[in-house]
CSV table of C-alpha atoms and ligand atoms in Angstrom, one decimal:
chain,number,residue,atom,x,y,z
A,1,MET,CA,0.0,0.0,0.0
A,2,THR,CA,1.2,3.5,-0.7
A,3,ASN,CA,1.9,5.7,2.3
A,4,ARG,CA,-1.2,7.2,3.6
A,5,VAL,CA,-1.2,10.4,5.7
A,6,TYR,CA,-3.2,11.1,8.7
A,7,ASN,CA,-5.8,13.4,7.1
A,8,PHE,CA,-7.5,15.7,9.6
A,9,SER,CA,-9.6,17.4,7.0
A,10,ALA,CA,-13.0,18.7,8.0
A,11,GLY,CA,-14.5,17.5,4.8
A,12,PRO,CA,-14.2,15.8,2.4
A,13,SER,CA,-12.3,13.7,4.8
A,14,MET,CA,-10.7,10.4,5.5
A,15,LEU,CA,-12.5,7.2,4.6
A,16,PRO,CA,-12.0,3.8,6.2
A,17,VAL,CA,-9.3,1.9,4.4
A,18,PRO,CA,-11.5,-1.3,4.0
A,19,VAL,CA,-14.0,0.9,2.1
A,20,LEU,CA,-11.4,2.3,-0.2
A,21,GLU,CA,-10.0,-1.2,-0.8
A,22,LYS,CA,-13.5,-2.5,-1.7
A,23,VAL,CA,-14.1,0.4,-4.1
A,24,ALA,CA,-10.7,-0.4,-5.7
A,25,ASP,CA,-11.6,-4.1,-5.9
A,26,GLN,CA,-14.9,-3.4,-7.5
A,27,MET,CA,-13.8,-0.6,-9.8
A,28,LEU,CA,-13.5,-2.5,-13.1
A,29,SER,CA,-16.3,-4.9,-12.5
A,30,TYR,CA,-18.9,-4.7,-9.7
A,31,LYS,CA,-19.6,-8.3,-8.8
A,32,ASP,CA,-20.2,-10.0,-12.2
A,33,THR,CA,-21.7,-7.0,-14.0
A,34,GLY,CA,-18.6,-6.3,-16.1
A,35,MET,CA,-18.8,-2.6,-15.3
A,36,SER,CA,-18.1,-0.2,-12.5
A,37,VAL,CA,-20.8,1.3,-10.4
A,38,MET,CA,-20.1,4.6,-12.1
A,39,GLU,CA,-21.2,3.1,-15.4
A,40,MET,CA,-24.4,1.6,-14.3
A,41,SER,CA,-27.9,2.8,-15.1
A,42,HIS,CA,-29.6,3.9,-11.9
A,43,ARG,CA,-32.6,1.8,-12.9
A,44,SER,CA,-30.6,-1.4,-13.4
A,45,ALA,CA,-31.1,-4.4,-11.1
A,46,ALA,CA,-27.5,-4.3,-9.9
A,47,TYR,CA,-27.8,-0.7,-9.0
A,48,LEU,CA,-31.2,-0.9,-7.4
A,49,GLU,CA,-29.8,-3.6,-5.1
A,50,ILE,CA,-27.0,-1.3,-4.0
A,51,PHE,CA,-29.5,1.5,-3.5
A,52,ASN,CA,-32.0,-0.5,-1.5
A,53,GLU,CA,-29.3,-2.1,0.6
A,54,THR,CA,-27.8,1.3,1.4
A,55,LYS,CA,-31.2,2.6,2.4
A,56,ALA,CA,-31.9,-0.4,4.6
A,57,LEU,CA,-28.5,-0.2,6.3
A,58,LEU,CA,-29.0,3.5,7.1
A,59,LYS,CA,-32.4,2.6,8.6
A,60,LYS,CA,-30.8,-0.2,10.6
A,61,VAL,CA,-27.7,1.6,11.8
A,62,LEU,CA,-29.5,4.8,12.8
A,63,ASP,CA,-32.6,2.9,14.0
A,64,ILE,CA,-35.0,5.0,11.9
A,65,PRO,CA,-38.6,4.5,12.7
A,66,ASP,CA,-41.1,3.6,9.9
A,67,ASN,CA,-42.9,6.9,9.9
A,68,TYR,CA,-39.7,8.6,8.6
A,69,LYS,CA,-38.8,9.0,5.0
A,70,ILE,CA,-35.1,8.5,3.9
A,71,LEU,CA,-34.2,10.7,1.0
A,72,PHE,CA,-30.9,10.9,-0.9
A,73,ILE,CA,-30.4,14.5,-2.0
A,74,GLN,CA,-27.9,16.5,-4.0
A,75,GLY,CA,-26.7,20.1,-3.5
A,76,GLY,CA,-25.0,19.4,-0.2
A,77,ALA,CA,-26.3,20.5,3.2
A,78,THR,CA,-26.3,24.0,1.8
A,79,GLN,CA,-29.1,23.3,-0.6
A,80,GLN,CA,-31.2,22.2,2.4
A,81,PHE,CA,-30.8,25.6,3.9
A,82,SER,CA,-33.3,26.8,1.2
A,83,THR,CA,-35.3,23.6,0.8
A,84,ILE,CA,-36.2,23.4,4.5
A,85,PRO,CA,-38.1,26.7,4.7
A,86,LEU,CA,-39.8,26.0,1.3
A,87,ASN,CA,-41.2,22.7,2.7
A,88,LEU,CA,-41.5,23.1,6.4
A,89,MET,CA,-42.2,26.7,7.2
A,90,LYS,CA,-45.9,26.0,7.1
A,91,ASN,CA,-47.1,29.2,8.8
A,92,GLY,CA,-44.3,31.5,7.6
A,93,LYS,CA,-42.5,31.4,11.0
A,94,ALA,CA,-39.4,29.4,12.0
A,95,ASP,CA,-36.9,29.7,14.8
A,96,TYR,CA,-33.1,29.3,14.4
A,97,VAL,CA,-30.5,28.6,17.0
A,98,VAL,CA,-27.3,30.2,15.7
A,99,THR,CA,-24.2,28.4,17.1
A,100,GLY,CA,-21.8,28.8,14.2
A,101,GLN,CA,-21.1,29.6,10.6
A,102,PHE,CA,-23.4,27.0,9.1
A,103,SER,CA,-26.4,27.7,11.3
A,104,LYS,CA,-25.9,31.4,10.6
A,105,LYS,CA,-26.0,30.7,6.9
A,106,SER,CA,-29.1,28.6,7.2
A,107,ALA,CA,-30.9,31.3,9.2
A,108,ALA,CA,-29.9,33.9,6.6
A,109,GLU,CA,-31.3,31.8,3.8
A,110,ALA,CA,-34.6,31.0,5.7
A,111,LYS,CA,-35.1,34.8,6.2
A,112,LYS,CA,-35.7,35.0,2.4
A,113,PHE,CA,-38.8,32.9,2.9
A,114,GLY,CA,-40.5,34.0,6.1
A,115,ASP,CA,-40.3,35.3,9.6
A,116,VAL,CA,-37.2,34.0,11.2
A,117,HIS,CA,-36.6,34.4,14.9
A,118,ILE,CA,-33.1,33.8,16.3
A,119,ALA,CA,-33.7,31.6,19.4
A,120,TYR,CA,-30.1,32.1,20.5
A,121,ASP,CA,-27.1,33.9,19.0
A,122,GLY,CA,-23.8,32.4,19.9
A,123,SER,CA,-21.8,35.2,18.2
A,124,VAL,CA,-21.7,37.0,21.5
A,125,ASN,CA,-19.1,34.5,22.8
A,126,ASN,CA,-17.4,33.7,19.5
A,127,PHE,CA,-19.4,30.4,19.3
A,128,LYS,CA,-17.6,28.7,22.2
A,129,HIS,CA,-20.9,27.8,23.7
A,130,ILE,CA,-24.0,25.7,23.1
A,131,PRO,CA,-27.1,27.3,24.8
A,132,THR,CA,-28.6,25.6,27.7
A,133,GLN,CA,-32.3,25.0,27.8
A,134,ASP,CA,-32.8,28.2,29.8
A,135,GLU,CA,-30.9,30.2,27.2
A,136,LEU,CA,-33.2,29.3,24.4
A,137,ASP,CA,-36.0,31.5,23.4
A,138,ILE,CA,-38.3,29.4,21.2
A,139,ARG,CA,-41.7,30.6,19.9
A,140,GLU,CA,-44.4,28.2,20.6
A,141,ASP,CA,-46.0,28.9,17.2
A,142,ALA,CA,-42.8,28.4,15.2
A,143,SER,CA,-43.2,25.8,12.4
A,144,TYR,CA,-39.9,24.3,13.4
A,145,VAL,CA,-36.7,25.0,15.3
A,146,HIS,CA,-33.5,24.6,13.3
A,147,LEU,CA,-30.2,23.8,15.0
A,148,CYS,CA,-26.8,22.6,14.0
A,149,ALA,CA,-25.9,19.5,16.0
A,150,ASN,CA,-22.2,19.8,15.6
A,151,ASN,CA,-20.4,23.0,14.7
A,152,THR,CA,-17.7,21.9,12.3
A,153,ILE,CA,-15.8,25.1,12.3
A,154,PHE,CA,-15.9,26.1,16.0
A,155,GLY,CA,-15.7,22.6,17.4
A,156,THR,CA,-18.8,22.6,19.6
A,157,GLU,CA,-21.6,19.9,19.8
A,158,TRP,CA,-25.0,19.7,21.4
A,159,LYS,CA,-25.0,17.1,24.2
A,160,TYR,CA,-28.7,17.2,24.8
A,161,VAL,CA,-31.9,17.5,22.8
A,162,PRO,CA,-33.7,20.7,23.8
A,163,ASP,CA,-37.3,20.6,24.9
A,164,THR,CA,-39.1,22.7,22.2
A,165,LYS,CA,-42.7,22.1,23.5
A,166,GLY,CA,-43.7,20.0,20.5
A,167,VAL,CA,-42.2,22.3,17.9
A,168,PRO,CA,-40.3,19.9,15.5
A,169,ILE,CA,-36.6,20.1,15.6
A,170,VAL,CA,-34.7,20.2,12.3
A,171,ALA,CA,-31.1,19.3,12.8
A,172,ASP,CA,-28.1,19.8,10.5
A,173,MET,CA,-26.0,16.7,11.4
A,174,SER,CA,-23.5,17.1,8.5
A,175,SER,CA,-20.5,16.6,10.7
A,176,ASN,CA,-21.6,14.2,13.4
A,177,ILE,CA,-24.2,11.9,11.8
A,178,LEU,CA,-23.2,8.2,12.5
A,179,SER,CA,-20.7,9.3,15.2
A,180,LYS,CA,-23.0,8.1,18.0
A,181,PRO,CA,-26.5,6.7,18.6
A,182,ILE,CA,-29.3,9.2,18.4
A,183,ASN,CA,-33.0,8.9,18.9
A,184,VAL,CA,-34.4,9.9,15.5
A,185,SER,CA,-37.9,10.4,17.0
A,186,ASP,CA,-36.6,13.4,18.9
A,187,TYR,CA,-36.4,15.2,15.6
A,188,GLY,CA,-38.8,16.3,12.9
A,189,MET,CA,-36.0,16.2,10.3
A,190,ILE,CA,-32.3,15.3,10.2
A,191,TYR,CA,-30.1,16.2,7.3
A,192,ALA,CA,-26.4,15.8,6.4
A,193,GLY,CA,-24.0,16.0,3.6
A,194,ALA,CA,-22.1,12.7,3.1
A,195,GLN,CA,-18.6,14.0,2.7
A,196,LYS,CA,-17.7,14.4,6.4
A,197,ASN,CA,-18.7,11.3,8.3
A,198,MET,CA,-20.6,9.2,5.8
A,199,GLY,CA,-18.8,9.0,2.6
A,200,ILE,CA,-17.9,11.2,-0.3
A,201,ALA,CA,-19.2,14.5,-1.7
A,202,GLY,CA,-22.2,14.3,-4.0
A,203,CYS,CA,-25.0,12.9,-1.9
A,204,GLY,CA,-26.7,14.0,1.2
A,205,VAL,CA,-29.3,12.4,3.4
A,206,VAL,CA,-32.6,13.7,4.6
A,207,ILE,CA,-34.5,11.8,7.3
A,208,VAL,CA,-37.9,13.4,7.7
A,209,ARG,CA,-41.1,12.6,9.5
A,210,GLU,CA,-43.8,11.8,6.9
A,211,ASP,CA,-46.5,14.1,8.2
A,212,LEU,CA,-44.2,17.1,7.9
A,213,ILE,CA,-43.8,16.7,4.1
A,214,ALA,CA,-47.4,16.1,3.1
A,215,ASP,CA,-47.5,19.6,1.6
A,216,HIS,CA,-45.3,22.6,0.9
A,217,LYS,CA,-45.3,26.1,-0.6
A,218,GLU,CA,-46.7,26.3,-4.1
A,219,ASN,CA,-44.6,26.7,-7.2
A,220,ILE,CA,-41.2,25.6,-5.8
A,221,PRO,CA,-38.6,23.9,-7.9
A,222,VAL,CA,-39.6,20.3,-8.3
A,223,LEU,CA,-36.3,18.9,-7.0
A,224,MET,CA,-36.9,20.8,-3.8
A,225,GLU,CA,-40.2,19.2,-3.1
A,226,TYR,CA,-39.6,16.6,-0.4
A,227,ASN,CA,-42.8,14.8,-1.1
A,228,THR,CA,-41.9,14.4,-4.8
A,229,ILE,CA,-38.5,13.1,-3.9
A,230,ALA,CA,-40.1,10.7,-1.4
A,231,ASP,CA,-42.8,9.6,-3.8
A,232,ASN,CA,-40.1,8.7,-6.4
A,233,ASP,CA,-37.8,7.0,-3.8
A,234,SER,CA,-35.1,9.6,-4.5
A,235,MET,CA,-35.1,8.8,-8.2
A,236,TYR,CA,-37.2,11.6,-9.7
A,237,ASN,CA,-34.0,12.2,-11.6
A,238,THR,CA,-30.6,10.5,-11.7
A,239,PRO,CA,-29.4,10.2,-8.1
A,240,PRO,CA,-25.6,10.6,-7.3
A,241,THR,CA,-25.1,6.8,-7.8
A,242,PHE,CA,-21.5,6.4,-6.9
A,243,SER,CA,-21.7,8.6,-3.8
A,244,ILE,CA,-24.7,6.5,-2.5
A,245,TYR,CA,-22.7,3.3,-3.2
A,246,VAL,CA,-19.8,4.6,-1.1
A,247,LEU,CA,-22.2,5.5,1.7
A,248,GLY,CA,-23.4,1.9,1.6
A,249,LEU,CA,-19.9,0.6,2.0
A,250,VAL,CA,-19.3,3.0,4.9
A,251,LEU,CA,-22.5,1.8,6.6
A,252,GLU,CA,-21.4,-1.8,6.0
A,253,TRP,CA,-18.1,-1.0,7.7
A,254,ILE,CA,-19.9,0.6,10.7
A,255,ASP,CA,-22.4,-2.3,11.0
A,256,SER,CA,-19.6,-4.9,10.9
A,257,LEU,CA,-17.8,-3.2,13.7
A,258,GLY,CA,-20.9,-3.2,15.9
A,259,GLY,CA,-22.8,-0.1,15.0
A,260,LEU,CA,-23.1,3.3,16.5
A,261,GLU,CA,-22.4,2.4,20.1
A,262,VAL,CA,-19.0,1.1,19.0
A,263,MET,CA,-18.5,4.3,16.9
A,264,GLN,CA,-19.3,6.4,19.9
A,265,GLU,CA,-16.9,4.5,22.2
A,266,ARG,CA,-14.1,4.8,19.6
A,267,ASN,CA,-14.8,8.5,19.0
A,268,VAL,CA,-15.0,9.4,22.7
A,269,LYS,CA,-11.7,7.7,23.4
A,270,LYS,CA,-10.0,9.6,20.6
A,271,ALA,CA,-11.4,12.9,21.5
A,272,GLN,CA,-10.6,12.3,25.2
A,273,LEU,CA,-7.0,11.7,24.4
A,274,LEU,CA,-6.7,15.0,22.7
A,275,TYR,CA,-8.7,17.1,25.1
A,276,ASP,CA,-7.0,15.5,28.2
A,277,TYR,CA,-3.7,16.6,26.7
A,278,LEU,CA,-5.0,20.1,25.9
A,279,ASP,CA,-6.2,20.5,29.5
A,280,SER,CA,-2.9,19.3,30.9
A,281,THR,CA,-0.9,22.2,29.4
A,282,ASP,CA,-1.1,26.0,29.2
A,283,PHE,CA,0.7,26.1,25.9
A,284,TYR,CA,-2.4,25.1,23.9
A,285,LYS,CA,-5.9,26.5,24.5
A,286,ALA,CA,-9.0,24.6,23.5
A,287,HIS,CA,-11.6,26.9,21.8
A,288,SER,CA,-14.9,25.6,23.1
A,289,ASP,CA,-16.4,25.4,26.5
A,290,LYS,CA,-15.7,22.1,28.3
A,291,ASP,CA,-19.4,21.1,28.4
A,292,ASN,CA,-19.9,21.5,24.6
A,293,ARG,CA,-16.8,20.1,23.1
A,294,SER,CA,-17.2,18.3,19.9
A,295,ILE,CA,-15.9,14.7,19.6
A,296,MET,CA,-15.6,15.2,15.8
A,297,ASN,CA,-13.8,18.6,15.4
A,298,VAL,CA,-11.3,19.6,18.0
A,299,THR,CA,-10.3,23.3,17.8
A,300,PHE,CA,-7.4,24.9,19.7
A,301,THR,CA,-4.6,27.5,19.4
A,302,THR,CA,-0.9,27.7,20.2
A,303,PRO,CA,0.3,30.8,22.1
A,304,ASN,CA,0.3,33.0,18.9
A,305,LYS,CA,-0.4,33.1,15.2
A,306,ASN,CA,3.2,32.6,14.2
A,307,LEU,CA,3.3,29.4,16.2
A,308,ASP,CA,0.0,28.3,14.7
A,309,ALA,CA,1.5,28.7,11.3
A,310,LYS,CA,4.7,26.9,12.3
A,311,PHE,CA,2.6,24.1,13.8
A,312,VAL,CA,0.7,23.6,10.6
A,313,LYS,CA,3.9,23.6,8.5
A,314,GLU,CA,5.7,21.1,10.7
A,315,SER,CA,2.7,18.8,11.0
A,316,ILE,CA,2.6,18.5,7.2
A,317,ALA,CA,6.3,17.5,7.2
A,318,ALA,CA,5.4,14.9,9.9
A,319,GLY,CA,2.9,13.2,7.7
A,320,MET,CA,-0.4,14.9,8.8
A,321,THR,CA,-2.6,17.2,6.7
A,322,ASN,CA,-5.3,19.7,7.0
A,323,LEU,CA,-4.7,20.7,10.6
A,324,LYS,CA,-5.1,24.4,9.8
A,325,GLY,CA,-8.2,25.9,11.4
A,326,HIS,CA,-11.0,27.4,9.3
A,327,ARG,CA,-10.1,30.8,7.9
A,328,SER,CA,-12.8,32.4,10.1
A,329,VAL,CA,-11.4,31.1,13.4
A,330,GLY,CA,-7.7,30.6,12.8
A,331,GLY,CA,-5.6,28.3,15.0
A,332,ILE,CA,-5.7,24.5,14.6
A,333,ARG,CA,-8.6,22.2,13.9
A,334,ALA,CA,-8.2,18.4,14.1
A,335,SER,CA,-11.2,16.7,12.5
A,336,ILE,CA,-11.3,13.1,13.9
A,337,TYR,CA,-14.3,11.5,12.3
A,338,ASN,CA,-15.2,7.8,12.4
A,339,ALA,CA,-12.5,6.8,9.9
A,340,MET,CA,-9.6,8.5,11.8
A,341,PRO,CA,-7.8,5.7,13.7
A,342,TYR,CA,-6.8,6.0,17.4
A,343,GLU,CA,-3.2,5.8,16.3
A,344,GLY,CA,-3.7,9.0,14.2
A,345,VAL,CA,-4.7,10.9,17.3
A,346,GLU,CA,-1.9,9.4,19.3
A,347,TYR,CA,0.5,10.4,16.7
A,348,LEU,CA,-0.9,14.0,16.7
A,349,VAL,CA,-0.6,14.2,20.5
A,350,GLU,CA,3.0,13.0,20.4
A,351,PHE,CA,3.7,15.7,17.8
A,352,MET,CA,2.0,18.3,19.9
A,353,LYS,CA,4.1,17.4,23.0
A,354,LYS,CA,7.3,17.7,21.0
A,355,PHE,CA,6.2,21.0,19.4
A,356,GLU,CA,5.5,22.4,22.8
A,357,GLU,CA,8.9,21.3,24.2
A,358,GLU,CA,10.6,23.0,21.3
A,359,ASN,CA,8.6,26.2,21.3
A,360,LYS,CA,7.6,27.1,24.8
B,401,PLP,C1,-19.9,21.1,5.7
B,401,PLP,C2,-21.2,21.5,6.4
B,401,PLP,C3,-22.2,22.1,5.7
B,401,PLP,C4,-22.1,22.4,4.2
B,401,PLP,O1,-22.1,21.3,3.5
B,401,PLP,P1,-22.0,21.3,1.9
B,401,PLP,O2,-22.1,19.9,1.5
B,401,PLP,O3,-20.7,21.9,1.5
B,401,PLP,O4,-23.2,22.1,1.4
B,401,PLP,C5,-23.4,22.4,6.4
B,401,PLP,N1,-23.5,22.2,7.7
B,401,PLP,C6,-22.5,21.6,8.4
B,401,PLP,C7,-22.7,21.4,9.9
B,401,PLP,C8,-21.3,21.3,7.8
B,401,PLP,O5,-20.3,20.7,8.5
C-alpha cells in the first residue's frame, strides 16, 4: 500500500481503508456485471440492489422509525438551507439557533422565505458555547426550530436535545451523523451531507417525519419538493449513484464493527486523548467550553499566530494534513471523524508534545 497520511480534514475527509479497498476491488467490474458502479444505469437491477441495501442499512444503523422517509439528495447540506423553509415553514414562521457559521448561513437563507426568529445567538461569545435549555427563546408557534448538532468550524456539539414544547426540531448533522447513537424520534428532520462522516461529496441524506412533508409552498422547484423526492424514492431524476454506493460501504463497515455504540466508544476515546492533553498544558488552548466540546472537530490554538502557522507547517512534514483551522477562526482544527484511527490521534498528541517542548 502507498503511504497514507493522517488526514485531519473537516471534509471531504478520511474514509475507512477497507471501504477504499473495496471500491478499488470493484472498480473495473462490480460483482459479475462487467462494469463499475459509475457506469451503471440507476434503474438497473444491480444498482437498485446497491441503492436498496444502502437505504436499509441506514435505517438499521440509525434505527430510523417507519414513519420517517429517507431521501438521498444533492446540492449538499447547503441546498437544504433553502429547501427546508420551502417545505417546512408552514405558517411562515421558524426559529433558528445560531451556534456557528453554518447555522448562521441557514438562518440567513430562511429569512428570504419568512419570519425567522433567532432563538439564541452564539456570536456574543465567539461560538464557544451551546445554549442551555434556559438560554433558548423558542416561539411556541414556530413551524420548526433549526439547530446545527455539531459545529464543524468552531468545534462545539450539542450534548442534549432541547425541549421545544412540541415544535419539530430540524437538525443539521452534517459533521456528526453516524458518530454516536441518536433517537431519531426526537427530531422532525435530520439532514447531512455525506462527505464528512458518511462517505464522499455528491449525496446527502434527509430523514424526515412523513407528516411534515405532506404539503409545501406552491410553485417551488420540483427537485426541492420533499414529497416528490419521497414519492419517487429519490429517483425523480438520476441520483448521485457512486456517492450512494460509497455511503453503503461505509455503513457496512460501521455495521460490521458493531454499529453506533461502538463508533461512539471509539470517538469518545480519541477525543478524550486529545482534550486531556489540551487540558494538561497551558501552551495550547481549546476553543470551546468544556461542556460543549465536539468529539468530531477539535479546535485549539498555540500561544500565537506565528506558532499556529509553524505548527501547521511542521505537521505536514510529519505526515499529517489539513490541521489548519478554518479561515474564520484561525488556530488549529483536528477533525477526527469515524475513519480516523486512534493511532492517528496518538501520533498527533506526540507531535504536539514535541512541538510544545521546542517552542515554549
Ligand atoms: C460542511 C457543512 C455544511 C455544508 O455542506 P455542503 O455539503 O458543503 O453544502 C453544512 N453544515 C455543516 C454542519 C457542515 O459541517
